[in-house]
Structure formats: C-alpha cells, structure tokens
Amino acid sequence: KAHLEISGIEFLRPEPPPPQGYSISLIPGKEPRAWSFSNGPEFPGATGSLEIVGMNSIRLHGDFSKGGNYVALWHYFQKPLDLSAISFTVKTASKGIDLRLRDSDGQTHQHYITLSGNPDEIQKVTLPVTGSPEHHWGGCNDGVLRLPIRGFAFSFHHWLVEKKGVVEFSNIEIHTPDYRVARQVRVTPVSPEK
C-alpha cells in the first residue's frame, strides 16, 4: 500500500484501486487552520468554539443560553474536490447533527443525521455526497448538487441540546471515485510508521 500526505491530509492508495474509490483522511491536528467555527451569525446569540483534540479529533462547542440557532464547524478545500461520500465517527449527547455541503455553484445542501443522544456511545456515520431537495440555500437554490465540492460543515441546533452542547468528530474521511483529486493538491510521501 502506498501512503501519501496531501497538505495535512493522509491519503491511502491501495493497489489495485478499490471499486468503491479512494479514502482521504482529514487530520485536524496536522492542519488546524483548515477548520473554522461559525456561531450562525444570522441568528444572533449563540457562542462556542472549536477544539482540536490530539491529531484525529475535533470538538464543536455550542452555547445557546443567550439565544442563537446553531453552531457550525467548516472545512474548505484549497481546491474543490469530486467527492462521493464523507464518513466520520461522532460522540455526543446531542440527538442529532447536520452535515452541510457547499457545491461548485455556492449552494449549501443540509442533511440531518439522527443520533442516539448517548454521550458515551461512538457512532459511525457515512453520508453520500448528494443534493438536499428540502434543505438548501444559496447558489441556484434548487436542491441539485453540482460537483466538485468546495467545502463541508458539521453543525448542531439549539433544540437538540440543553442550552450547551459538545460534539466530538473523529476519523473524518472524504471519499472520491477519482485518484486525480490527489493531483489537485500538493502530494508528499509519508513514512509507513505514520
């Protein structure tokens, strides 16, 4: 297996290429500036932060005690990528989260993900990269996703938590059917020990 690093992203290229495509691991600890916090400024009152935990995890903190609607954690790519899915593990007391996709037209597609609400349970999520017919805005605002993807966000809303909430995301991977996405960004070898 060949190990590559893409600007703070680990890329594993099996030989031969797998039929389901390639997986690229996003490593928050290697590229913390690629992540940004949003307090949902169009609905004033929410506060919060992002917290890098070790190399592979990132926490989204939200406080709605003074209002607000949601908090979000954005990751934009240096160049848009042709993605087929995003997968991650999540640990939280929240009963749900959202995954937002920003497409090439600037349209945002929001997908609601129901969770157990058990803060001790680690849940695995894999979401196909598709449009959202019911929850979308910006760009063409028609619910049709247009590749490539500019970025994505994790978010949670005030009605899913008790005033304050924390969601920890780990093992974040983006999936692509096309190895050429590796050529869209800087690629350097990584030793197998990493």
Tab-separated table of C-alpha atoms in Angstrom:
chain	number	residue	atom	x	y	z
A	1	LYS	CA	0.000	0.000	0.000
A	2	ALA	CA	1.238	3.482	-0.824
A	3	HIS	CA	0.882	6.190	1.822
A	4	LEU	CA	0.646	9.803	0.696
A	5	GLU	CA	0.097	13.063	2.526
A	6	ILE	CA	-1.913	15.816	0.861
A	7	SER	CA	-1.410	19.197	2.564
A	8	GLY	CA	-2.098	17.804	6.024
A	9	ILE	CA	-4.437	15.114	4.636
A	10	GLU	CA	-3.374	11.469	4.737
A	11	PHE	CA	-4.151	9.557	1.552
A	12	LEU	CA	-4.016	5.759	1.369
A	13	ARG	CA	-3.730	4.341	-2.162
A	14	PRO	CA	-4.303	0.574	-2.232
A	15	GLU	CA	-3.006	-1.451	-5.176
A	16	PRO	CA	-5.050	-2.117	-7.285
A	17	PRO	CA	-7.598	0.709	-6.885
A	18	PRO	CA	-10.655	-0.427	-4.910
A	19	PRO	CA	-14.024	-0.489	-6.715
A	20	GLN	CA	-15.584	1.822	-4.091
A	21	GLY	CA	-12.955	4.505	-4.734
A	22	TYR	CA	-10.328	6.148	-2.579
A	23	SER	CA	-10.448	7.403	1.019
A	24	ILE	CA	-8.641	10.504	2.233
A	25	SER	CA	-8.309	11.009	6.000
A	26	LEU	CA	-8.577	14.584	7.241
A	27	ILE	CA	-6.220	15.066	10.178
A	28	PRO	CA	-7.335	18.128	12.227
A	29	GLY	CA	-4.123	18.121	14.281
A	30	LYS	CA	-1.981	18.446	11.135
A	31	GLU	CA	-3.990	21.236	9.548
A	32	PRO	CA	-5.887	23.124	12.272
A	33	ARG	CA	-6.195	26.303	10.186
A	34	ALA	CA	-8.299	24.414	7.619
A	35	TRP	CA	-11.168	24.380	10.163
A	36	SER	CA	-13.236	27.389	11.210
A	37	PHE	CA	-16.017	27.996	13.745
A	38	SER	CA	-19.319	29.719	12.963
A	39	ASN	CA	-21.842	30.838	15.571
A	40	GLY	CA	-24.634	31.134	12.992
A	41	PRO	CA	-24.484	34.957	12.911
A	42	GLU	CA	-27.777	35.280	11.022
A	43	PHE	CA	-29.431	34.127	14.292
A	44	PRO	CA	-27.608	36.199	16.975
A	45	GLY	CA	-26.861	34.893	20.444
A	46	ALA	CA	-25.020	31.590	20.103
A	47	THR	CA	-21.406	31.312	21.223
A	48	GLY	CA	-18.965	28.433	21.090
A	49	SER	CA	-15.639	27.278	19.753
A	50	LEU	CA	-13.749	24.518	18.033
A	51	GLU	CA	-11.156	22.435	19.864
A	52	ILE	CA	-8.512	20.211	18.273
A	53	VAL	CA	-8.135	17.008	20.324
A	54	GLY	CA	-4.937	15.113	19.606
A	55	MET	CA	-4.305	14.539	15.908
A	56	ASN	CA	-7.518	12.884	14.719
A	57	SER	CA	-10.386	14.567	16.571
A	58	ILE	CA	-12.083	17.941	16.676
A	59	ARG	CA	-14.797	19.163	19.057
A	60	LEU	CA	-17.566	21.627	18.302
A	61	HIS	CA	-18.796	23.527	21.376
A	62	GLY	CA	-22.079	25.444	21.364
A	63	ASP	CA	-23.760	27.641	23.993
A	64	PHE	CA	-27.326	28.814	23.332
A	65	SER	CA	-28.029	30.291	26.768
A	66	LYS	CA	-28.266	33.785	25.184
A	67	GLY	CA	-30.087	32.714	22.025
A	68	GLY	CA	-28.972	31.682	18.579
A	69	ASN	CA	-29.989	28.770	16.397
A	70	TYR	CA	-26.922	26.681	15.547
A	71	VAL	CA	-23.141	26.456	15.631
A	72	ALA	CA	-21.008	25.002	12.852
A	73	LEU	CA	-17.525	23.779	12.075
A	74	TRP	CA	-16.463	24.462	8.472
A	75	HIS	CA	-13.720	22.846	6.399
A	76	TYR	CA	-12.979	24.354	2.980
A	77	PHE	CA	-10.709	22.677	0.440
A	78	GLN	CA	-7.858	24.610	-1.175
A	79	LYS	CA	-9.311	23.437	-4.492
A	80	PRO	CA	-12.822	21.938	-4.884
A	81	LEU	CA	-12.871	18.127	-4.907
A	82	ASP	CA	-15.005	15.500	-6.642
A	83	LEU	CA	-16.406	13.586	-3.646
A	84	SER	CA	-18.757	10.618	-3.385
A	85	ALA	CA	-19.140	10.349	0.426
A	86	ILE	CA	-17.995	11.702	3.800
A	87	SER	CA	-17.589	9.409	6.807
A	88	PHE	CA	-16.681	10.004	10.448
A	89	THR	CA	-17.303	8.863	13.992
A	90	VAL	CA	-19.188	11.080	16.423
A	91	LYS	CA	-19.569	11.173	20.204
A	92	THR	CA	-22.157	13.493	21.778
A	93	ALA	CA	-25.224	13.843	23.979
A	94	SER	CA	-26.951	15.665	21.102
A	95	LYS	CA	-29.826	13.765	19.484
A	96	GLY	CA	-28.631	14.828	16.066
A	97	ILE	CA	-26.230	16.816	13.909
A	98	ASP	CA	-26.230	18.257	10.405
A	99	LEU	CA	-23.762	17.842	7.578
A	100	ARG	CA	-23.668	20.740	5.127
A	101	LEU	CA	-22.119	20.520	1.659
A	102	ARG	CA	-21.104	23.621	-0.310
A	103	ASP	CA	-21.136	22.778	-4.020
A	104	SER	CA	-19.383	24.357	-7.019
A	105	ASP	CA	-22.259	26.799	-7.566
A	106	GLY	CA	-22.147	28.040	-3.960
A	107	GLN	CA	-25.345	26.224	-2.990
A	108	THR	CA	-25.407	24.700	0.513
A	109	HIS	CA	-27.107	21.320	0.967
A	110	GLN	CA	-28.003	20.377	4.554
A	111	HIS	CA	-28.526	16.772	5.663
A	112	TYR	CA	-29.968	15.950	9.112
A	113	ILE	CA	-28.451	12.947	10.901
A	114	THR	CA	-30.296	11.403	13.869
A	115	LEU	CA	-28.103	10.162	16.728
A	116	SER	CA	-28.750	8.151	19.912
A	117	GLY	CA	-28.070	11.015	22.345
A	118	ASN	CA	-25.884	8.674	24.444
A	119	PRO	CA	-22.723	10.687	25.292
A	120	ASP	CA	-20.689	7.501	25.848
A	121	GLU	CA	-21.528	5.905	22.509
A	122	ILE	CA	-19.251	6.332	19.493
A	123	GLN	CA	-21.380	6.303	16.342
A	124	LYS	CA	-20.107	5.786	12.796
A	125	VAL	CA	-21.706	7.887	10.051
A	126	THR	CA	-21.264	7.643	6.281
A	127	LEU	CA	-23.171	10.123	4.155
A	128	PRO	CA	-23.285	10.014	0.350
A	129	VAL	CA	-22.495	13.350	-1.263
A	130	THR	CA	-25.899	14.263	-2.731
A	131	GLY	CA	-28.205	17.233	-3.024
A	132	SER	CA	-30.843	18.000	-0.414
A	133	PRO	CA	-34.275	18.571	-2.001
A	134	GLU	CA	-35.782	20.016	1.202
A	135	HIS	CA	-32.908	21.838	2.942
A	136	HIS	CA	-30.779	24.003	0.654
A	137	TRP	CA	-29.945	27.662	0.075
A	138	GLY	CA	-27.606	29.924	-1.900
A	139	GLY	CA	-26.344	29.418	-5.436
A	140	CYS	CA	-29.048	28.014	-7.757
A	141	ASN	CA	-31.103	27.093	-4.659
A	142	ASP	CA	-32.734	24.133	-6.412
A	143	GLY	CA	-31.529	21.161	-4.307
A	144	VAL	CA	-29.404	19.775	-7.161
A	145	LEU	CA	-25.797	19.199	-6.090
A	146	ARG	CA	-23.130	20.299	-8.557
A	147	LEU	CA	-19.667	18.799	-8.182
A	148	PRO	CA	-16.954	19.490	-7.239
A	149	ILE	CA	-17.401	20.248	-3.534
A	150	ARG	CA	-15.882	23.480	-2.152
A	151	GLY	CA	-16.232	22.506	1.499
A	152	PHE	CA	-18.421	20.979	4.174
A	153	ALA	CA	-19.565	21.722	7.714
A	154	PHE	CA	-20.704	19.856	10.794
A	155	SER	CA	-23.376	21.698	12.796
A	156	PHE	CA	-25.938	21.229	15.536
A	157	HIS	CA	-29.021	23.229	16.503
A	158	HIS	CA	-30.195	24.588	19.848
A	159	TRP	CA	-33.251	22.318	20.046
A	160	LEU	CA	-31.020	19.212	20.106
A	161	VAL	CA	-29.140	20.102	23.306
A	162	GLU	CA	-29.765	21.535	26.795
A	163	LYS	CA	-28.547	25.150	26.434
A	164	LYS	CA	-24.966	23.917	25.849
A	165	GLY	CA	-23.591	21.067	23.796
A	166	VAL	CA	-20.378	19.445	22.629
A	167	VAL	CA	-19.910	17.160	19.651
A	168	GLU	CA	-16.628	15.320	19.046
A	169	PHE	CA	-15.822	14.254	15.483
A	170	SER	CA	-13.047	11.721	14.764
A	171	ASN	CA	-11.796	9.530	11.924
A	172	ILE	CA	-13.039	12.038	9.331
A	173	GLU	CA	-12.660	10.728	5.787
A	174	ILE	CA	-13.673	12.033	2.402
A	175	HIS	CA	-14.240	9.502	-0.372
A	176	THR	CA	-13.663	10.002	-4.070
A	177	PRO	CA	-14.040	7.779	-7.134
A	178	ASP	CA	-11.162	9.567	-8.850
A	179	TYR	CA	-7.472	9.287	-7.942
A	180	ARG	CA	-6.860	12.522	-9.862
A	181	VAL	CA	-8.108	14.503	-6.850
A	182	ALA	CA	-4.684	13.780	-5.360
A	183	ARG	CA	-3.139	15.728	-8.237
A	184	GLN	CA	-5.215	18.810	-7.400
A	185	VAL	CA	-3.175	19.460	-4.265
A	186	ARG	CA	0.423	19.133	-3.108
A	187	VAL	CA	1.428	15.489	-2.534
A	188	THR	CA	4.403	14.353	-0.445
A	189	PRO	CA	5.370	10.828	0.691
A	190	VAL	CA	4.619	9.749	4.269
A	191	SER	CA	6.591	7.022	6.032
A	192	PRO	CA	4.607	3.831	6.860
A	193	GLU	CA	5.145	4.452	10.613
A	194	LYS	CA	2.884	7.488	10.369
